[in-house]
Structures are given as C-alpha cells and as structure tokens.
Coordinates of C-alpha atoms in Angstrom, one line a residue:
Chain D
X570 CA 4.9 10.1 -41.1
X571 CA 2.4 12.9 -41.3
X572 CA 0.0 10.9 -43.4
X573 CA -0.5 8.3 -40.6
X574 CA -2.4 10.8 -38.5
X575 CA -3.2 13.8 -40.7
X576 CA -5.8 15.2 -38.3
X577 CA -6.2 15.0 -34.6
X578 CA -2.5 14.1 -34.0
X579 CA -1.9 17.2 -31.9
X580 CA -5.1 16.6 -30.0
X581 CA -4.2 13.0 -29.3
X582 CA -0.7 14.0 -28.1
X583 CA -2.2 16.6 -25.8
X584 CA -4.1 14.1 -23.7
X585 CA -1.1 12.2 -22.1
X586 CA 1.1 15.3 -22.4
X587 CA -1.4 17.4 -20.5
X588 CA -1.9 14.7 -17.9
X589 CA 1.9 14.4 -17.2
X590 CA 2.4 18.2 -17.2
X591 CA -0.4 18.7 -14.7
X592 CA 0.2 15.8 -12.4
X593 CA 3.9 15.2 -12.7
X594 CA 5.8 18.3 -13.7
X595 CA 3.7 21.2 -12.3
X596 CA 3.6 19.7 -8.8
X597 CA 7.4 20.2 -8.5
X598 CA 6.8 23.9 -8.8
X599 CA 4.5 23.8 -5.8
X600 CA 7.2 21.8 -3.9
X601 CA 9.7 24.6 -4.7
X602 CA 7.2 27.3 -3.7
X603 CA 6.3 25.7 -0.4
X604 CA 10.0 25.0 0.4
X605 CA 10.3 28.8 0.7
X606 CA 7.3 29.1 3.0
X607 CA 6.9 29.1 6.7
X608 CA 5.2 26.5 8.8
X609 CA 1.9 27.8 10.4
X610 CA -0.8 26.3 12.5
X611 CA -3.4 26.3 9.8
X612 CA -4.9 24.2 7.2
X613 CA -2.9 23.6 5.0
X614 CA 0.0 24.1 7.6
X615 CA 2.1 26.7 5.7
X616 CA 2.0 30.5 5.1
X617 CA 1.2 31.5 1.5
X618 CA 4.1 33.2 -0.2
X619 CA 2.0 35.9 -1.7
X620 CA -0.4 37.8 0.5
X621 CA -2.7 40.7 -0.5
X622 CA -3.8 43.2 2.1
X623 CA -4.4 46.9 2.2
X624 CA -3.5 47.3 -1.5
X625 CA -0.1 45.8 -0.7
X626 CA 1.1 42.6 -2.3
X627 CA 3.4 41.0 0.2
X628 CA 5.8 38.4 -1.2
X629 CA 7.8 36.7 1.5
X630 CA 10.4 34.2 0.7
X631 CA 11.6 32.3 3.7
X632 CA 15.0 30.7 3.2
X633 CA 15.0 29.5 6.8
X634 CA 14.2 25.9 5.9
X635 CA 17.4 25.7 3.8
X636 CA 19.6 27.5 6.3
X637 CA 18.2 25.1 8.9
X638 CA 19.1 22.1 6.8
X639 CA 22.5 23.5 6.2
X640 CA 23.1 24.1 9.9
X641 CA 21.6 20.9 11.5
X642 CA 24.0 18.1 10.8
X643 CA 21.1 15.6 11.0
X644 CA 20.1 16.5 7.4
X645 CA 23.6 16.3 5.9
X646 CA 24.1 13.0 7.6
X647 CA 20.9 11.7 6.3
X648 CA 21.7 12.8 2.7
X649 CA 25.2 11.3 3.0
X650 CA 24.0 8.0 4.5
X651 CA 21.3 7.7 1.8
X652 CA 23.9 8.3 -1.0
X653 CA 26.2 5.8 0.7
X654 CA 23.5 3.1 1.0
X655 CA 22.4 3.8 -2.6
X656 CA 25.9 3.5 -4.0
X657 CA 26.6 0.3 -2.0
X658 CA 23.3 -1.2 -3.2
X659 CA 24.1 -0.4 -6.8
X660 CA 27.6 -2.0 -6.6
X661 CA 26.3 -5.1 -4.8
X662 CA 23.4 -5.5 -7.3
X663 CA 25.9 -5.2 -10.1
X664 CA 28.3 -7.8 -8.7
X665 CA 25.4 -10.2 -8.1
X666 CA 23.3 -9.4 -11.1
X667 CA 25.9 -9.3 -13.8
X668 CA 26.9 -13.0 -13.7
X669 CA 23.2 -13.9 -13.5
X670 CA 22.3 -11.7 -16.5
X671 CA 25.3 -13.0 -18.4
X672 CA 24.4 -16.7 -17.7
X673 CA 20.7 -16.1 -18.8
X674 CA 21.8 -14.3 -22.0
X675 CA 24.2 -17.2 -22.8
X676 CA 21.6 -19.9 -22.0
X677 CA 19.8 -21.9 -24.7
X678 CA 17.1 -19.8 -26.3
X679 CA 14.3 -22.1 -25.1
X680 CA 15.4 -21.7 -21.5
X681 CA 16.0 -17.9 -21.5
X682 CA 12.3 -17.0 -21.2
X683 CA 11.8 -19.2 -18.1
X684 CA 15.0 -18.0 -16.4
X685 CA 14.0 -14.4 -17.1
X686 CA 10.6 -14.9 -15.7
X687 CA 12.2 -16.3 -12.6
X688 CA 14.0 -13.0 -12.2
X689 CA 10.8 -11.0 -12.9
X690 CA 8.5 -13.0 -10.6
X691 CA 9.7 -11.4 -7.3
X692 CA 9.4 -8.0 -9.0
X693 CA 5.8 -8.6 -9.8
X694 CA 4.9 -9.9 -6.3
X695 CA 4.4 -7.3 -3.6
X696 CA 7.3 -5.1 -2.6
X697 CA 6.1 -5.0 1.0
X698 CA 5.9 -8.8 1.1
X699 CA 9.5 -9.1 0.1
X700 CA 10.6 -6.7 2.8
X701 CA 8.4 -8.5 5.4
X702 CA 9.9 -11.8 4.4
X703 CA 13.3 -10.5 5.6
X704 CA 11.9 -9.2 8.9
X705 CA 11.1 -12.8 9.8
X706 CA 14.5 -14.0 8.7
X707 CA 16.6 -11.4 10.5
X708 CA 14.7 -11.3 13.7
X709 CA 16.5 -12.3 16.9
X710 CA 14.4 -15.5 17.0
X711 CA 14.4 -15.7 13.2
X712 CA 15.6 -18.5 11.1
X713 CA 19.1 -17.2 10.5
X714 CA 19.8 -16.9 14.2
X715 CA 18.1 -20.2 15.0
X716 CA 20.3 -22.0 12.5
X717 CA 23.5 -20.4 13.7
X718 CA 22.6 -21.2 17.3
X719 CA 21.7 -24.8 16.5
X720 CA 24.9 -25.4 14.7
X721 CA 26.8 -23.9 17.6
X722 CA 28.4 -21.0 15.6
X723 CA 27.1 -18.5 18.1
X724 CA 26.0 -18.7 21.7
X725 CA 23.8 -15.6 21.7
X726 CA 21.5 -14.4 18.9
X727 CA 23.1 -11.8 16.7
X728 CA 21.5 -8.5 16.4
X729 CA 20.7 -8.5 12.7
X730 CA 17.5 -6.5 12.5
X731 CA 17.6 -2.8 12.7
X732 CA 21.2 -2.5 11.7
X733 CA 23.0 -1.1 8.7
X734 CA 23.4 -4.7 7.5
X735 CA 19.7 -5.4 7.5
X736 CA 19.0 -2.2 5.4
X737 CA 21.7 -3.1 3.0
X738 CA 20.7 -6.7 2.4
X739 CA 17.0 -5.9 2.0
X740 CA 17.9 -3.1 -0.4
X741 CA 20.0 -5.4 -2.6
X742 CA 17.2 -8.0 -2.4
X743 CA 14.4 -5.7 -3.6
X744 CA 16.4 -3.8 -6.2
X745 CA 18.2 -6.8 -7.8
X746 CA 15.7 -7.4 -10.7
X747 CA 16.0 -3.7 -11.8
X748 CA 19.7 -4.4 -12.4
X749 CA 19.4 -7.8 -14.1
X750 CA 16.8 -6.8 -16.7
X751 CA 18.6 -4.0 -18.5
X752 CA 21.9 -6.0 -18.3
X753 CA 20.2 -9.0 -19.8
X754 CA 18.6 -6.9 -22.6
X755 CA 22.1 -5.6 -23.4
X756 CA 24.1 -8.8 -23.1
X757 CA 21.6 -10.9 -25.2
X758 CA 22.4 -8.8 -28.2
X759 CA 26.1 -9.4 -27.9
X760 CA 27.5 -11.0 -31.0
X761 CA 29.0 -14.3 -30.1
X762 CA 31.3 -14.2 -33.1
X763 CA 33.3 -11.4 -31.4
X764 CA 34.2 -13.7 -28.6
X765 CA 35.1 -16.5 -31.0
X766 CA 37.3 -14.0 -32.9
X767 CA 39.0 -13.0 -29.6
X768 CA 39.5 -16.6 -28.7
X769 CA 41.0 -17.4 -32.2
X770 CA 43.4 -14.5 -31.7
X771 CA 44.6 -16.1 -28.5
X772 CA 42.5 -14.4 -25.8
X773 CA 41.9 -16.4 -22.7
X774 CA 38.2 -16.4 -21.7
X775 CA 38.6 -14.0 -18.9
X776 CA 40.7 -11.7 -21.2
X777 CA 38.0 -11.8 -23.8
X778 CA 35.5 -11.0 -21.1
X779 CA 37.4 -8.0 -19.9
X780 CA 38.3 -6.7 -23.4
X781 CA 35.1 -7.5 -25.4
X782 CA 32.1 -8.3 -23.3
X783 CA 32.5 -5.8 -20.5
X784 CA 33.1 -2.7 -22.7
X785 CA 30.3 -3.7 -25.0
X786 CA 27.9 -4.1 -22.1
X787 CA 28.6 -0.5 -20.8
X788 CA 25.1 0.7 -21.7
X789 CA 23.5 -2.1 -19.8
X790 CA 25.6 -1.5 -16.8
X791 CA 24.8 2.2 -16.8
X792 CA 21.1 1.7 -17.3
X793 CA 20.9 -0.9 -14.6
X794 CA 22.9 1.1 -12.1
X795 CA 20.7 4.2 -12.6
X796 CA 17.6 2.2 -12.2
X797 CA 18.8 1.0 -8.9
X798 CA 20.6 4.1 -7.7
X799 CA 18.0 6.8 -8.3
X800 CA 15.1 5.2 -6.4
X801 CA 17.4 3.8 -3.7
X802 CA 18.4 7.3 -2.7
X803 CA 14.8 8.1 -1.6
X804 CA 13.9 4.8 -0.2
X805 CA 11.6 5.0 2.8
X806 CA 9.9 1.7 3.4
X807 CA 13.1 -0.4 4.0
X808 CA 14.8 1.9 6.4
X809 CA 11.5 2.4 8.2
X810 CA 10.9 -1.4 8.7
X811 CA 14.3 -2.9 9.1
X812 CA 16.6 0.1 9.7
X813 CA 18.1 1.8 12.7
X814 CA 16.5 4.8 14.4
X815 CA 19.9 6.5 14.5
X816 CA 21.2 6.2 11.0
X817 CA 18.4 8.1 9.2
X818 CA 18.0 8.0 5.4
X819 CA 16.7 11.1 3.7
X820 CA 13.4 9.4 2.5
X821 CA 12.5 8.7 6.1
X822 CA 13.5 12.2 7.2
X823 CA 11.1 13.6 4.5
X824 CA 8.4 11.3 5.7
X825 CA 8.9 12.2 9.4
X826 CA 8.8 16.0 8.6
X827 CA 5.6 15.6 6.8
X828 CA 3.6 13.0 8.7
X829 CA 5.0 13.2 12.3
X830 CA 6.0 16.9 12.6
X831 CA 3.4 18.2 10.2
X832 CA 6.1 20.5 8.9
X833 CA 5.2 20.7 5.2
X834 CA 7.7 23.5 4.3
X835 CA 10.6 21.5 5.7
X836 CA 9.5 18.4 3.9
X837 CA 9.3 20.4 0.7
X838 CA 12.8 21.9 1.3
X839 CA 14.2 18.4 1.9
X840 CA 12.5 17.2 -1.4
X841 CA 13.9 20.2 -3.3
X842 CA 17.4 19.3 -2.4
X843 CA 16.9 15.7 -3.2
X844 CA 15.4 16.6 -6.6
X845 CA 18.4 18.8 -7.3
X846 CA 20.7 15.8 -6.5
X847 CA 18.7 13.4 -8.7
X848 CA 17.9 15.5 -11.7
X849 CA 21.2 15.0 -13.4
X850 CA 21.2 11.2 -13.0
X851 CA 17.6 11.1 -14.3
X852 CA 18.4 13.3 -17.4
X853 CA 21.5 11.2 -18.0
X854 CA 19.5 7.9 -17.9
X855 CA 16.8 9.4 -20.1
X856 CA 19.3 10.6 -22.8
X857 CA 20.9 7.1 -23.0
X858 CA 17.5 5.3 -23.1
X859 CA 16.4 7.6 -25.9
X860 CA 19.6 7.0 -27.9
X861 CA 19.2 3.3 -27.6
X862 CA 15.6 3.4 -28.7
X863 CA 16.5 5.5 -31.7
X864 CA 19.1 2.9 -32.6
X865 CA 16.5 0.1 -32.2
X866 CA 14.1 2.0 -34.4
X867 CA 16.7 2.6 -37.1
X868 CA 17.2 -1.2 -37.4
X869 CA 13.5 -1.7 -38.3
Chain V
X1342 CA 25.5 -17.7 -29.2
X1343 CA 23.5 -20.3 -27.4
X1344 CA 25.4 -22.9 -25.5
X1345 CA 25.4 -24.8 -22.3
X1346 CA 25.7 -22.6 -19.2
X1347 CA 29.2 -22.8 -17.7
X1348 CA 29.7 -24.0 -14.1
X1349 CA 30.3 -20.4 -13.2
X1350 CA 27.0 -19.3 -14.7
X1351 CA 25.2 -22.1 -13.0
X1352 CA 26.7 -21.3 -9.7
X1353 CA 25.8 -17.6 -9.9
X1354 CA 22.3 -18.4 -11.1
X1355 CA 21.9 -20.9 -8.2
X1356 CA 23.1 -18.4 -5.6
X1357 CA 21.0 -15.6 -7.2
X1358 CA 17.8 -17.6 -7.4
X1359 CA 18.3 -19.0 -3.9
X1360 CA 18.8 -15.4 -2.6
X1361 CA 15.6 -14.3 -4.5
X1362 CA 13.4 -17.1 -3.5
X1363 CA 14.5 -18.6 -0.1
X1364 CA 13.0 -15.7 1.9
X1365 CA 9.6 -15.9 0.2
X1366 CA 9.5 -19.7 0.5
X1367 CA 10.3 -19.5 4.2
X1368 CA 7.7 -16.8 4.7
X1369 CA 5.1 -19.1 3.1
X1370 CA 6.1 -22.1 5.2
X1371 CA 5.7 -20.1 8.4
X1372 CA 2.2 -19.0 7.3
X1373 CA 1.1 -22.6 8.2
X1374 CA 2.5 -22.3 11.7
X1375 CA 0.0 -22.9 14.5
X1376 CA 2.0 -20.8 16.9
X1377 CA 1.2 -17.1 17.4
X1378 CA 5.0 -16.4 17.5
X1379 CA 5.8 -16.3 13.8
X1380 CA 9.3 -17.6 14.1
X1381 CA 8.7 -20.5 16.5
X1382 CA 7.3 -23.6 14.9
X1383 CA 4.2 -24.9 16.7
X1384 CA 2.9 -27.4 14.2
X1385 CA 1.0 -27.3 11.0
X1386 CA -2.2 -25.3 10.9
X1387 CA -4.4 -23.2 8.6
X1388 CA -5.7 -21.2 11.5
X1389 CA -4.2 -17.9 10.4
X1390 CA -5.9 -18.2 7.0
X1391 CA -9.3 -18.5 8.8
X1392 CA -8.4 -15.5 10.9
X1393 CA -7.4 -13.6 7.8
X1394 CA -10.7 -14.2 6.0
X1395 CA -12.7 -13.2 9.1
X1396 CA -10.7 -10.0 9.4
X1397 CA -13.0 -7.3 8.2
X1398 CA -10.4 -4.5 8.1
X1399 CA -8.3 -6.7 5.7
X1400 CA -11.3 -7.6 3.5
X1401 CA -12.5 -4.0 3.1
X1402 CA -8.9 -2.7 2.4
X1403 CA -8.6 -5.5 -0.2
X1404 CA -11.8 -4.4 -1.8
X1405 CA -10.7 -0.8 -2.0
X1406 CA -7.3 -1.8 -3.4
X1407 CA -8.8 -4.0 -6.1
X1408 CA -11.2 -1.2 -7.1
X1409 CA -8.4 1.4 -7.3
X1410 CA -6.1 -1.1 -9.2
X1411 CA -8.8 -1.8 -11.8
X1412 CA -9.7 1.8 -12.3
X1413 CA -6.1 2.9 -12.4
X1414 CA -4.9 0.2 -14.8
X1415 CA -7.7 0.8 -17.3
X1416 CA -6.9 4.5 -17.4
X1417 CA -3.1 3.8 -17.5
X1418 CA -3.5 1.5 -20.4
X1419 CA -5.6 4.0 -22.3
X1420 CA -3.2 6.9 -21.7
X1421 CA -0.1 4.7 -22.1
X1422 CA -1.3 3.4 -25.4
X1423 CA -1.7 6.9 -26.7
X1424 CA 1.6 8.0 -25.3
X1425 CA 3.3 4.9 -26.8
X1426 CA 1.8 5.8 -30.3
X1427 CA 2.9 9.4 -29.9
X1428 CA 6.5 8.4 -29.1
X1429 CA 6.8 5.5 -31.6
X1430 CA 4.8 6.8 -34.6
X1431 CA 4.2 10.5 -34.6
X1432 CA 7.7 11.5 -35.6
X1433 CA 9.4 14.6 -34.2
X1434 CA 7.5 17.4 -32.6
X1435 CA 8.3 20.3 -30.4
X1436 CA 8.4 19.3 -26.8
X1437 CA 8.8 15.6 -27.6
X1438 CA 12.0 15.2 -25.5
X1439 CA 10.3 16.7 -22.5
X1440 CA 7.4 14.3 -23.0
X1441 CA 9.6 11.3 -23.2
X1442 CA 11.4 12.6 -20.1
X1443 CA 8.2 12.8 -18.2
X1444 CA 7.6 9.1 -19.1
X1445 CA 11.0 8.0 -17.9
X1446 CA 11.1 10.1 -14.7
X1447 CA 8.1 8.7 -12.7
X1448 CA 9.5 5.1 -13.0
X1449 CA 12.8 6.0 -11.2
X1450 CA 11.7 9.0 -9.1
X1451 CA 11.7 8.1 -5.4
X1452 CA 8.1 7.7 -4.5
X1453 CA 8.3 10.0 -1.5
X1454 CA 9.0 12.8 -3.9
X1455 CA 6.2 12.0 -6.3
X1456 CA 3.8 11.5 -3.5
X1457 CA 4.6 14.7 -1.7
X1458 CA 4.6 16.9 -4.8
X1459 CA 1.3 15.5 -6.0
X1460 CA -0.3 16.1 -2.6
X1461 CA 0.9 19.7 -2.6
X1462 CA -0.7 20.1 -6.1
X1463 CA -4.0 18.8 -4.8
X1464 CA -3.9 21.0 -1.7
X1465 CA -3.2 24.0 -3.9
X1466 CA -6.0 23.0 -6.3
X1467 CA -8.4 22.7 -3.4
X1468 CA -7.6 26.2 -2.3
X1469 CA -8.0 27.7 -5.7
X1470 CA -10.9 25.8 -7.1
X1471 CA -12.4 23.9 -4.2
X1472 CA -11.6 20.7 -6.0
X1473 CA -10.8 17.9 -5.2
X1474 CA -12.7 18.4 -1.9
X1475 CA -10.7 15.9 0.1
X1476 CA -8.1 13.3 -0.3
X1477 CA -9.5 9.8 -1.1
X1478 CA -10.0 7.4 -3.9
X1479 CA -9.9 10.1 -6.6
X1480 CA -6.5 11.5 -5.6
X1481 CA -5.1 8.0 -5.1
X1482 CA -6.4 7.1 -8.6
X1483 CA -4.6 10.1 -10.2
X1484 CA -1.4 9.2 -8.5
X1485 CA -1.5 5.5 -9.5
X1486 CA -2.5 6.4 -13.1
X1487 CA 0.5 8.7 -13.4
X1488 CA 2.9 6.1 -12.1
X1489 CA 1.4 3.1 -14.0
X1490 CA 1.0 4.9 -17.4
X1491 CA 4.8 5.4 -17.6
X1492 CA 5.3 1.7 -17.4
X1493 CA 2.6 0.9 -19.9
X1494 CA 4.0 3.5 -22.3
X1495 CA 7.4 1.9 -22.2
X1496 CA 5.9 -1.6 -22.9
X1497 CA 3.7 -0.4 -25.7
X1498 CA 6.3 1.8 -27.2
X1499 CA 9.0 -0.8 -27.4
X1500 CA 6.5 -3.2 -29.0
X1501 CA 5.6 -0.6 -31.6
X1502 CA 9.2 0.1 -32.3
X1503 CA 10.1 -3.5 -32.9
X1504 CA 6.9 -4.2 -34.9
X1505 CA 7.0 -4.8 -38.6
X1506 CA 5.2 -1.8 -40.1
X1507 CA 4.6 -3.2 -43.6
X1508 CA 1.0 -4.3 -42.8
X1509 CA 0.1 -0.8 -41.4
X1510 CA 1.7 0.8 -44.5
X1511 CA -0.1 -1.6 -46.9
X1512 CA -3.4 -0.7 -45.2
X1513 CA -2.7 2.9 -45.6
X1514 CA -1.7 2.5 -49.2
X1515 CA -5.0 0.8 -49.8
X1516 CA -6.7 3.9 -48.5
X1517 CA -7.6 2.9 -44.9
X1518 CA -8.1 6.0 -42.7
X1519 CA -5.6 6.3 -39.8
X1520 CA -8.2 5.5 -37.1
X1521 CA -9.2 2.4 -39.0
X1522 CA -5.6 1.3 -39.4
X1523 CA -5.0 1.7 -35.7
X1524 CA -8.1 -0.2 -34.6
X1525 CA -8.0 -3.0 -37.3
X1526 CA -4.3 -3.5 -37.8
X1527 CA -2.2 -2.0 -35.0
X1528 CA -4.3 -2.7 -32.0
X1529 CA -4.6 -6.5 -32.6
X1530 CA -0.8 -6.7 -33.3
X1531 CA 0.0 -5.0 -30.0
X1532 CA -2.6 -6.9 -28.0
X1533 CA -0.1 -8.9 -26.0
X1534 CA 1.8 -5.7 -25.1
X1535 CA -1.6 -4.2 -24.0
X1536 CA -2.3 -7.3 -21.8
X1537 CA 1.2 -7.2 -20.1
X1538 CA 0.9 -3.5 -19.7
X1539 CA -2.5 -4.0 -18.0
X1540 CA -1.1 -6.7 -15.7
X1541 CA 1.9 -4.6 -14.8
X1542 CA -0.2 -1.5 -14.1
X1543 CA -2.7 -3.6 -12.0
X1544 CA 0.0 -5.2 -9.8
X1545 CA 1.9 -1.9 -9.4
X1546 CA -1.3 -0.1 -8.3
X1547 CA -2.2 -3.0 -6.0
X1548 CA 1.2 -2.9 -4.4
X1549 CA 1.8 0.9 -4.1
X1550 CA 2.3 2.2 -0.5
X1551 CA 4.2 5.4 -0.5
X1552 CA 2.4 7.5 -3.1
X1553 CA -0.9 6.2 -1.7
X1554 CA 0.1 7.3 1.9
X1555 CA 0.4 10.9 0.7
X1556 CA -2.7 10.9 -1.4
X1557 CA -5.2 9.0 0.8
X1558 CA -7.5 10.5 3.3
X1559 CA -9.3 9.3 6.3
X1560 CA -11.5 6.3 5.5
X1561 CA -9.5 5.3 2.4
X1562 CA -7.1 2.6 3.6
X1563 CA -5.7 0.4 0.9
X1564 CA -4.3 -3.1 1.6
X1565 CA -0.6 -2.1 1.5
X1566 CA -1.3 0.7 4.0
X1567 CA -3.0 -1.8 6.3
X1568 CA -0.2 -4.3 5.9
X1569 CA 2.4 -1.5 6.6
X1570 CA 0.7 -0.3 9.7
X1571 CA 0.6 -3.8 11.1
X1572 CA 4.0 -4.9 10.1
X1573 CA 5.5 -1.7 11.7
X1574 CA 4.4 -3.3 15.0
X1575 CA 6.3 -6.5 14.3
X1576 CA 5.7 -9.9 12.8
X1577 CA 2.1 -11.0 12.5
X1578 CA 1.1 -14.5 11.4
X1579 CA -2.0 -13.2 9.6
X1580 CA 0.3 -11.1 7.4
X1581 CA 2.2 -14.3 6.5
X1582 CA -1.0 -15.9 5.4
X1583 CA -1.9 -12.8 3.4
X1584 CA 1.5 -12.6 1.8
X1585 CA 1.4 -16.3 0.8
X1586 CA -2.0 -15.8 -0.9
X1587 CA -0.6 -12.7 -2.7
X1588 CA 2.5 -14.5 -3.9
X1589 CA 0.5 -17.5 -5.1
X1590 CA -2.2 -15.4 -6.9
X1591 CA 0.2 -13.0 -8.6
X1592 CA 2.7 -15.8 -9.4
X1593 CA 0.1 -17.9 -11.1
X1594 CA -1.2 -14.9 -13.1
X1595 CA 2.2 -13.9 -14.3
X1596 CA 3.2 -17.5 -15.2
X1597 CA 0.0 -18.1 -17.1
X1598 CA 0.3 -14.7 -18.9
X1599 CA 3.9 -15.4 -19.7
X1600 CA 3.1 -18.9 -21.2
X1601 CA 0.1 -17.5 -23.2
X1602 CA 2.3 -14.7 -24.6
X1603 CA 5.2 -16.9 -25.4
X1604 CA 2.9 -19.2 -27.4
X1605 CA 1.3 -16.2 -29.2
X1606 CA 4.8 -14.9 -30.0
X1607 CA 5.9 -18.3 -31.4
X1608 CA 2.8 -18.5 -33.6
X1609 CA 3.3 -15.0 -34.9
X1610 CA 6.9 -15.9 -35.8
X1611 CA 5.8 -19.1 -37.6
X1612 CA 3.2 -17.1 -39.5
X1613 CA 5.7 -14.4 -40.4
X1614 CA 8.3 -17.0 -41.6

C-alpha cells in the first residue's frame, strides 16, 4: 500500500494522531496527577504536586482522596449502584432490542432501511429532549398517573418520578438504539440457509434459534452490550433529572464534587477509579471491533 | 433471507416503536397546551411558541450552539476523513492500534470523564503557557471536535473498507498522483459518507451537554445548557415548544438525508451492475 501515499503519509497521520493524543489521552495523565493532590482555596483549587523552593524540589503525593473514598461508604454505594443500574439497563435493552433487531434483519430488504431509520431517529434527536419527555410522563400529574386514576386502577397518584424505576426506564429508553444497531448489523449478515438446514434436520424454530442464530449473533450481543454498559456507568443527566437524591450514581457524585464542592482533587480521584473500572471493557470492545473490521476488509 | 415478518417480530417492533415514539409524541402534543401547567390540558394554543421566539436567552443560546456545531462539525469531518483514510488505507504502522483505540474510546467513554479530563488539561495549559486564557467557545470547540471526529472516522472508515478499490487502483496504474486519486476518485465516492458524517457531527455537537458544561466559561451558554438549567427546576411549557421544533427540524433533515442517500446508493449499485 506504500505506493498510494509515498510521501506525506506520516505527516498526514500525525494530524489526527496528535490531536487525539493531546486532547484525549494526555488529559488522563492530568486526572491521575490531580487525584493525588490536595484541595486548596486557590485558582485552580488544588495544590501542585511538585513545588520548588529554597533549592528544594518538594514532591508531595496525597493519597488522602483515595483513602477517603475507601472509608466513606457513600462512594462505594455510588459505584455499586451505578454498576447495578448499568447492568440492568444492558440486560433490559438486550431483551427489548434483540427481537426488534431480529425482526428488522428478517424484513423485506425494501423495508429494512425505513425500519432502521425509525430506530435511528430518536438517537439523532436531542438526548435532553428524550429525558425531558419522560419527566412529563412520570410526573405525579403526568399522563401515566392521570390514565391510571381515570380508569380507577389507583386512588392516589403513584410516585413514579425520582425513583429507581424512573432512572431505569429512562436509561433503557435513551440507550436502546445503541443496542439495536450493532445487533442488526450482525443479524442481517446471518445466512438464512443455515436456518433452513436446521429446519430440514428436524429443528423446531425455537431450537434453531437457540442453536444457530443466538450463537452466531454473539459478536453483535457483545458489541451492543458494551455500547450500552460503558457509557451507562458514568451517566449523569438521567439520575440528575429523574433520579432520587438518596441513591447516588457515580457520574453525579463526580459532578457534585466538581461543580458544587469545588473539590477538583476528589473529582479526579473518583474519575481515576471509574477509568480503572472501564478500561478493560473498552479495550475488550475495541479488540472485537478491530477484528470484525479486519474480517470485513479481507472480504473486499 | 427476506420474508414476511412473523407475528412475534411484528409485536416486538410494535411495542418497541411505541416505547420509542409515544413519549416524544405526547411531549409534542402538550407543547400546544394553553395552560401553564404542562400536564393539565387547557385547550389548544400556540402561545408558548410565541413566548419561545421572544425569549432572548433562548435565541442567543441557540445562536451560540449553531455556531459551535458548524465550526466543530467542519473540523471533525476534516480530521475524521484523514483518520478514516489512515485506518482504512495506510496499512500497518507503529502505534496504529493505539490510534484506533483513541477513535473508539471517546464514543463510549462516559462524558463526565472526557469533560473533566479535558478541562484539567486546559487549566494546566493555562498555567504553563497562558493559553487558552479562559474557558469559552474555543475550549468547547476542541471538546466537540474530539468527540465528533471519532464518529465521523467510523462512518468514513467503514465506507472506505466496503468500497470497491479497483477504480482507485486503475487511476494509480495510469499514473495519477496519490493526492489526485484522493480528490478526483476517492472523495466523490465517499461523498455520501462525508455528508452523513457531517450531519452526525452537527447534531452531536448541537446536543452535547456534559462535555460543554465542563469546558464552557461565563458568558458561553449553549442551548442544551440553558434547557438543562430550566428543566432542573421542573416542567416548562416553553421547553416543550422548543423540543417540538428540535424534533421536527432534526427529524426532517435526517429523513431527507436518508432518502437522498438511499437513492444515491441505488443508482450506484445499478451503475456498478
């Protein structure tokens, strides 16, 4: 491939490479650095790690932020509840999204594009708008409560907003398209003859599904699950707008440490731990995506 | 493989699409509510649309958001196209897998992490070099470009990987220089991907709240930030009107773009056949 770009290839590569190194990778080093710093009333509000005075270089590493996180159960609870919400969201998105992706992949070719666009459309329209739409529905005077009251199912409005339920349903709602798209991309490539063969050999449809379709769509399931799970762990907007003040999620804790408490070192420490939790799933997702792209490239 | 959708498929699509669309439709209906109480119907009215257009805070935030979105998506498409070429055409090189990783990561990374870390970089840069002097449009722009270029790269790269390379190779065999091959052959062939990459970057930037919150300074309030600060206080009929307009504008754009691209794709296939 050398002859395609004999000169300037390195230079051209350096532009986006440099951008991402500087603005995406290097910042994590500063997060790590500041997580070992102490909060100070200054601008910016933290003490530098390296200080130079009287011919002495003072390097002070403060592990206080991390020991504080370890000791105060608020943080552990927030990490755990974020993981729990993220896992539940992933499972629910899979249960709802798999049949949809499957049905679209098996639809007539002329209709697939339209159906797929119907899945994509909510993703394109504003995320905030989608969360806000649920605020109106789940409200005590909202449509769901009004309907239930009018039909006499309940006498008093149910408390739907600011509960674990509201967080969960809005999370599933906003993340669902991320599950459907990779699943669809995988299922649409499934060779229908395999299912015919299974059926000829006496498999019932559900048996064929369990033995052929499901194992073959493993890559799509993994990709979709990662695309939902990883960002869901750090979700801030949804717990902030529809969540409970008690059950904190870690994204909101980070936000509060930074914006409300002005405690940048603590926010950085919370971020460092979250990054440590997420780096493995991200690498795992990336490896799989690259392998799939390499296979696609080999076919052309 | 094509066949009629089974009853199970139809049911799950029905439930799924109802779940996806009912909340948005209801929100749109209530935007025409005369009552100030969003959830209590007080008759049909376009009152809140009038209020919205007279709201100067909304209009100036919208102006800023559009400006940032345009600037970000242009840069994101430029960087994303180069990155897509690097990944799809340049073969192996040292550090390629790190590069590809830095393309995947921003798309899934929780935005609170990206936002905070980028802010700490800018603060550190300010201390060392005195630049950027303060947080504002420039820092927001860098944040949005970084996020959006990842998406653009993925779109362009997958188009390049799927593309038939015989035309490019023929041009090269006939002695066209690489730059000429790129601008005369490759670029027109990936034009639909460029367009959808641009649209994607534009809407992502227009919609971003969390990264913007970390990177914006006093006096640079984007539309999502304004919406967020109002919605935090509860339901607001003006926001319903604004949301309705957003959904209609973006929806129309996406549907039109989708139709145009589907037609272009069909034509391309017919020509290739």
